[in-house]
mmCIF file of C-alpha atoms in Angstrom:
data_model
loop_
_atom_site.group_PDB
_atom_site.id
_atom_site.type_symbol
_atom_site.label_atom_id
_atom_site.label_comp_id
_atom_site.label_asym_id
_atom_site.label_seq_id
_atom_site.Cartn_x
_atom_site.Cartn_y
_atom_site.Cartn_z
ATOM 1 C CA UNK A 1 90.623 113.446 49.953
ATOM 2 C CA UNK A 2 89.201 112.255 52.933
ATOM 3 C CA UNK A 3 90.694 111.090 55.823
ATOM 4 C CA UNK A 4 89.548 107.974 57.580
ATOM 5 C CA UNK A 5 88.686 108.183 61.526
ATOM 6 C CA UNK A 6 90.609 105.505 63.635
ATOM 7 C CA UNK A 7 88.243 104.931 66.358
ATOM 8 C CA UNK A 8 91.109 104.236 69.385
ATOM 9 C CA UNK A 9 93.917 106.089 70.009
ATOM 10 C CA UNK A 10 97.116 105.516 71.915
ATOM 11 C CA UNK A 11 96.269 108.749 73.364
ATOM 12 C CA UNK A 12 98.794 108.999 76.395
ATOM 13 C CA UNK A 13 101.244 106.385 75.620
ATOM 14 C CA UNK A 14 103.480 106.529 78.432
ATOM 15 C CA UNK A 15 100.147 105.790 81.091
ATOM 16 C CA UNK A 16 98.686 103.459 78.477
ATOM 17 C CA UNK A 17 102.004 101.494 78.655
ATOM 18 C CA UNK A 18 102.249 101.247 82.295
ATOM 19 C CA UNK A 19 98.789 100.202 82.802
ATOM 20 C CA UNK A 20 99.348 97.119 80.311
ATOM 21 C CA UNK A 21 102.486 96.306 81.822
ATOM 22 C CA UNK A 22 100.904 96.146 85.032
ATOM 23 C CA UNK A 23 98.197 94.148 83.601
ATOM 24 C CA UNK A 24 100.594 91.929 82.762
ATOM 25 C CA UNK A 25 102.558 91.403 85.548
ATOM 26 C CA UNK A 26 99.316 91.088 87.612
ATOM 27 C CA UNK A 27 98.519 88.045 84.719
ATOM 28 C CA UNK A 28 102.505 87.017 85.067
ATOM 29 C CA UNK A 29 101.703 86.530 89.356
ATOM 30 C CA UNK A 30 98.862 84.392 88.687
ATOM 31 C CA UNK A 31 100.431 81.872 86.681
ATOM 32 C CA UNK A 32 103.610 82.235 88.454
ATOM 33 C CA UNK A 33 101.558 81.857 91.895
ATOM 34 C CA UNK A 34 103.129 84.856 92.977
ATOM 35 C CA UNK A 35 107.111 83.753 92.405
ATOM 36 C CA UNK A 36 107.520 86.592 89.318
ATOM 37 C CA UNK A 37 106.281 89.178 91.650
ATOM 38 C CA UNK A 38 108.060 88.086 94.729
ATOM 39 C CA UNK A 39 111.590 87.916 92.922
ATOM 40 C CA UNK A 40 111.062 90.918 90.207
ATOM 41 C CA UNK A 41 107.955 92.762 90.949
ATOM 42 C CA UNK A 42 108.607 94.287 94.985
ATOM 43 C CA UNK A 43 110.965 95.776 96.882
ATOM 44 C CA UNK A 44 112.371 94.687 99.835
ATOM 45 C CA UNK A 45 115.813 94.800 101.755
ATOM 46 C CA UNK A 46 118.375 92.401 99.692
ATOM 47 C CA UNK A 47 121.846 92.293 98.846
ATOM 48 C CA UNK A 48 123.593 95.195 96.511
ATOM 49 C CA UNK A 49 125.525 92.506 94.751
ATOM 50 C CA UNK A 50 122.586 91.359 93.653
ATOM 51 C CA UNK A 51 121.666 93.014 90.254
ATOM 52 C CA UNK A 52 117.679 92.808 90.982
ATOM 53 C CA UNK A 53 117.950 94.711 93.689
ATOM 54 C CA UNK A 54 118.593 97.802 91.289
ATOM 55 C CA UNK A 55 115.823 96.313 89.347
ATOM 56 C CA UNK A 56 113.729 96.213 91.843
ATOM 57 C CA UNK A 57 114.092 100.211 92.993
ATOM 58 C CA UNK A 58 111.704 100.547 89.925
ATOM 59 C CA UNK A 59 110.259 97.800 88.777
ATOM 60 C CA UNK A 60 108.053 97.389 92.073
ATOM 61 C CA UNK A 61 105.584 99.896 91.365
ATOM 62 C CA UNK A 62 104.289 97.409 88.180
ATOM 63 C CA UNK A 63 103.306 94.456 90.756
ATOM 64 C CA UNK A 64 99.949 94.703 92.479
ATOM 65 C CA UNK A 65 98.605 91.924 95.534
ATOM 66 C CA UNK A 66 95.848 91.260 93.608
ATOM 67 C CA UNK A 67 93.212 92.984 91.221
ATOM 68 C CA UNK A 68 91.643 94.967 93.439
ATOM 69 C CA UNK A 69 94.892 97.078 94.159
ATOM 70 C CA UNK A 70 95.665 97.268 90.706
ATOM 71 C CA UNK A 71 92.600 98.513 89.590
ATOM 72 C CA UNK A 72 92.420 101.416 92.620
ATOM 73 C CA UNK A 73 95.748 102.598 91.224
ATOM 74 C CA UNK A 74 95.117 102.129 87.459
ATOM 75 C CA UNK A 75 92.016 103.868 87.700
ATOM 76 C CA UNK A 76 93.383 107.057 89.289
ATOM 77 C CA UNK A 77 96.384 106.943 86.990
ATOM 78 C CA UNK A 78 94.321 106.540 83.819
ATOM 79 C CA UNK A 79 92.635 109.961 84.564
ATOM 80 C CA UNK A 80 95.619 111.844 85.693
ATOM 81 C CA UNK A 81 97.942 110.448 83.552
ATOM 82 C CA UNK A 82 96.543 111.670 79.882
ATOM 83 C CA UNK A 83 96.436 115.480 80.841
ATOM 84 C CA UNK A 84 99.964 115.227 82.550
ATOM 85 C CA UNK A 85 101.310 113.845 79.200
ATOM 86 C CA UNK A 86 99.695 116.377 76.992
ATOM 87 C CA UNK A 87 100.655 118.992 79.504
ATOM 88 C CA UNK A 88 104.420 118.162 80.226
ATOM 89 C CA UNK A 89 105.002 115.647 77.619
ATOM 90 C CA UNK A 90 105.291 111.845 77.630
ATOM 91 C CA UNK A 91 109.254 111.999 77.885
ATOM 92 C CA UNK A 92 108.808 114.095 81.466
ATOM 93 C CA UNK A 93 105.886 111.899 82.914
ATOM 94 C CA UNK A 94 108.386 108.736 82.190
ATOM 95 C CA UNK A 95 110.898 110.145 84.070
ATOM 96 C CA UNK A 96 109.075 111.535 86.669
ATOM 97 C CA UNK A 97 107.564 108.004 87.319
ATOM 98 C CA UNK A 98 111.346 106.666 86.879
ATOM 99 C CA UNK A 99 112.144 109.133 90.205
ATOM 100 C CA UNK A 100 109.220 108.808 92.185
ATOM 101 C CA UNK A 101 109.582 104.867 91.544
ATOM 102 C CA UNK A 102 113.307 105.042 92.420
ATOM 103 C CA UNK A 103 113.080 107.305 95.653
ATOM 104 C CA UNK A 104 110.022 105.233 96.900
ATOM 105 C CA UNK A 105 111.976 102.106 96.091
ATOM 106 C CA UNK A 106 115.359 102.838 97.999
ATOM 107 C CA UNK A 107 113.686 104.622 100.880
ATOM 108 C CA UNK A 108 111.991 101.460 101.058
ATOM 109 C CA UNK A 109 115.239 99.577 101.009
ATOM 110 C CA UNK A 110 116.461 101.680 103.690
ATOM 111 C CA UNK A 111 114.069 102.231 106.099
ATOM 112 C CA UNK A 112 111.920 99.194 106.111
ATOM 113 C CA UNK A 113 114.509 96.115 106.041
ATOM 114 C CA UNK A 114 111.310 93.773 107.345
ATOM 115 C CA UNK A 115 109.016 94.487 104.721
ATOM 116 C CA UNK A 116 108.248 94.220 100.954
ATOM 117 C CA UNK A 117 106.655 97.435 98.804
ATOM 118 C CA UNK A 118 104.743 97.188 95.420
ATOM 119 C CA UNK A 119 102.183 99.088 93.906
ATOM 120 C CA UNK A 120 101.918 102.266 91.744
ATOM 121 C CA UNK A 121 100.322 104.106 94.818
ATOM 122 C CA UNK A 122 103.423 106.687 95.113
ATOM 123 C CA UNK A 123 103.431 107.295 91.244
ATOM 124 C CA UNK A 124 99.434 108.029 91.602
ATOM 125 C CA UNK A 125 100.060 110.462 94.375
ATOM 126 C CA UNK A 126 102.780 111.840 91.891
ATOM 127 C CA UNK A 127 100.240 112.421 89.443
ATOM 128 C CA UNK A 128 97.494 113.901 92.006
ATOM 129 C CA UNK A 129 100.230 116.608 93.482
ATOM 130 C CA UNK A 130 101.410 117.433 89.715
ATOM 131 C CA UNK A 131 97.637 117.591 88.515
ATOM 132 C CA UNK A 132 97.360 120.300 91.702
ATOM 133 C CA UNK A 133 99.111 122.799 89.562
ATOM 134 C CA UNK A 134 97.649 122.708 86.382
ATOM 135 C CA UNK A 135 95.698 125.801 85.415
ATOM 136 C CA UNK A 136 98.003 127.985 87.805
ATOM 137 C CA UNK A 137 99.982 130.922 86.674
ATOM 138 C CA UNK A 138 102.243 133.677 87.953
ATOM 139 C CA UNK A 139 104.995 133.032 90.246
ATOM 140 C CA UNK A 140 103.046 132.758 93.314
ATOM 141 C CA UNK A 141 102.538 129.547 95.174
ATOM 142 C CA UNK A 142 99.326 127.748 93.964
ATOM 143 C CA UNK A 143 96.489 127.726 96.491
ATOM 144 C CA UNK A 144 95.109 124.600 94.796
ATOM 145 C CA UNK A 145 98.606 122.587 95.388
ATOM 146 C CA UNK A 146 99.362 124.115 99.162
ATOM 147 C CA UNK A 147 95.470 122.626 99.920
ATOM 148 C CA UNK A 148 96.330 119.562 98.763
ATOM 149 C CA UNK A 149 99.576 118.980 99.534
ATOM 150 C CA UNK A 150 98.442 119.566 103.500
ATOM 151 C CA UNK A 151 95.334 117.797 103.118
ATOM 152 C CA UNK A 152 96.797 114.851 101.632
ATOM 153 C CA UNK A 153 99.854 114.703 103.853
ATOM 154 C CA UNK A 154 98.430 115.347 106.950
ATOM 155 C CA UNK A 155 95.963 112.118 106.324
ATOM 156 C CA UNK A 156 98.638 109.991 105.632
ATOM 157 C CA UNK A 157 101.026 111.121 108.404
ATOM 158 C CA UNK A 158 97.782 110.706 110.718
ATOM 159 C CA UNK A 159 97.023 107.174 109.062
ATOM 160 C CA UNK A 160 100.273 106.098 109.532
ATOM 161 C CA UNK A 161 100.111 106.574 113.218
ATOM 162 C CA UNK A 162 96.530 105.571 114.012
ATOM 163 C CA UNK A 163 96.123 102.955 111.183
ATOM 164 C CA UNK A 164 97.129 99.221 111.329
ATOM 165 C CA UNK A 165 96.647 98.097 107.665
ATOM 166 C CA UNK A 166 99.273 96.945 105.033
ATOM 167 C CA UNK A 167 99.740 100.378 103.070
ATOM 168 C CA UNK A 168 102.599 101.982 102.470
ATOM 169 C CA UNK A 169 101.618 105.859 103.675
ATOM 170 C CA UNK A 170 105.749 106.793 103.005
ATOM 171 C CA UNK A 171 105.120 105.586 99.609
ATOM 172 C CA UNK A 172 102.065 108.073 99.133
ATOM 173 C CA UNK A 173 103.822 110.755 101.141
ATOM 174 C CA UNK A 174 106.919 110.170 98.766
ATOM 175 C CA UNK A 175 105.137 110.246 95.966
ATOM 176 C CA UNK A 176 103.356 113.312 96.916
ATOM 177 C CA UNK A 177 106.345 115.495 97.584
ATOM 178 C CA UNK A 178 108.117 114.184 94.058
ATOM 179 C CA UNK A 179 104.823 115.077 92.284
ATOM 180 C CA UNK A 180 105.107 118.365 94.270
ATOM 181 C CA UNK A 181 108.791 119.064 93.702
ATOM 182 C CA UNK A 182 108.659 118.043 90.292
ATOM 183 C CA UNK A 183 106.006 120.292 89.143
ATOM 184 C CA UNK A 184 107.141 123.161 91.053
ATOM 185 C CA UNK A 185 110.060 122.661 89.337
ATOM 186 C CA UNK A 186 108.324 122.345 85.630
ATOM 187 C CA UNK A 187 106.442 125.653 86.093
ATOM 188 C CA UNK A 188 109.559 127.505 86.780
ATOM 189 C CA UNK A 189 110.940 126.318 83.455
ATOM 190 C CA UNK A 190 107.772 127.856 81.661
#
C-alpha cells in the first residue's frame, strides 16, 4: 500500500507555535492600537497583587513593537529552533523558553522599574548559546560555546555602555547565559 506524502509538516511544533502566537499578538496590537500589548504583552514594574504581573514574567517575550522586530527574532528562532527540538525534544525547548522568559521577565521587574521589556530577543540568544554545543562531545568544555559565549557577551556588555538605542542587552545577556547553563546542563545528562 502506498503511503500518501503530506507536503507541510508541523515539523518543530513548539517554535512553530510560538512564532504564530507571536504573529498573533503582533495582529492582536494592531487592532488593539497597542492596548493588548501594553496590558498583557510587556513587562514592566507593577504591583504583585496584580495577577498579570505573573503573566507578564512570560508572556512578554510574544509582543513585538512592530513587524520589523518580530520578524528579526522569528527569523533567527525559526532556524535554531527545529534542530533544538529534534535534538533535546519539544518538552525541554518549552521549558527552557518558560525559564529564559521568566528570568528575563523578573530581572526586568527588578532592575528596570522605569521601563517596559518585550520581545523574544533573550529566548533567541537562548537558542544561539544552546545551538553552540551541538556536535560537541566528551566532557571537556566546548571551544565552539566558550567563543561564543565571549564574543557575544562581550558585544552586548560593550553595547550596553557605548550604545543609546531601545534594546534590552540584559535580556540578550540573560538569555545567553540560560541557553548556556541550560545546555551545559543537558549534555551532562547524556
Amino acid at each position: 500500500m502506498k503511503r500518501k506524502r503530506r507536503w507541510l509538516q508541523y515539523n518543530a511544533p513548539v517554535t512553530l507555535t510560538f512564532a504564530l502566537l507571536s504573529f498573533a499578538v503582533l495582529l492582536l496590537d494592531f487592532l488593539t492600537g497597542g492596548v493588548s500589548t501594553r496590558r498583557l504583552f510587556c513587562v514592566y514594574r507593577s504591583s504583585l497583587a496584580d495577577p498579570l504581573t505573573y503573566f507578564r514574567f512570560f508572556t512578554h517575550t510574544l509582543g513585538h513593537s512592530g513587524f520589523s522586530h518580530y520578524s528579526g527574532n522569528m527569523m533567527l528562532l525559526l532556524v535554531l529552533g527545529p534542530s533544538l527540538e529534534e535534538r533535546y525534544g519539544s518538552r525541554m525547548i518549552f521549558w527552557s523558553m518558560m525559564a529564559t522568559a521568566f528570568v528575563s521577565g523578573l530581572l526586568q521587574w527588578l532592575l528596570f522599574p522605569g521601563t517596559a521589556l518585550l520581545g523574544a530577543s533573550g529566548i533567541v540568544f537562548m537558542m544561539i548559546l544552546m545551538s553552540s554545543l551541538g556536535g560537541s562531545r566528551g566532557d571537556g568544555l566546548p571551544l565552539t560555546l566558550l567563543l561564543v559565549f565571549v564574543i557575544y557577551v562581550g558585544s552586548e556588555i560593550y553595547s550596553a555602555i557605548t550604545a543609546s538605542d531601545n534594546v534590552s542587552h540584559l535580556t540578550h545577556i540573560v538569555g545567553g547565559c540560560c541557553g548556556a547553563v541550560i545546555g551545559l546542563g543537558l549534555r551532562q545528562k547524556k
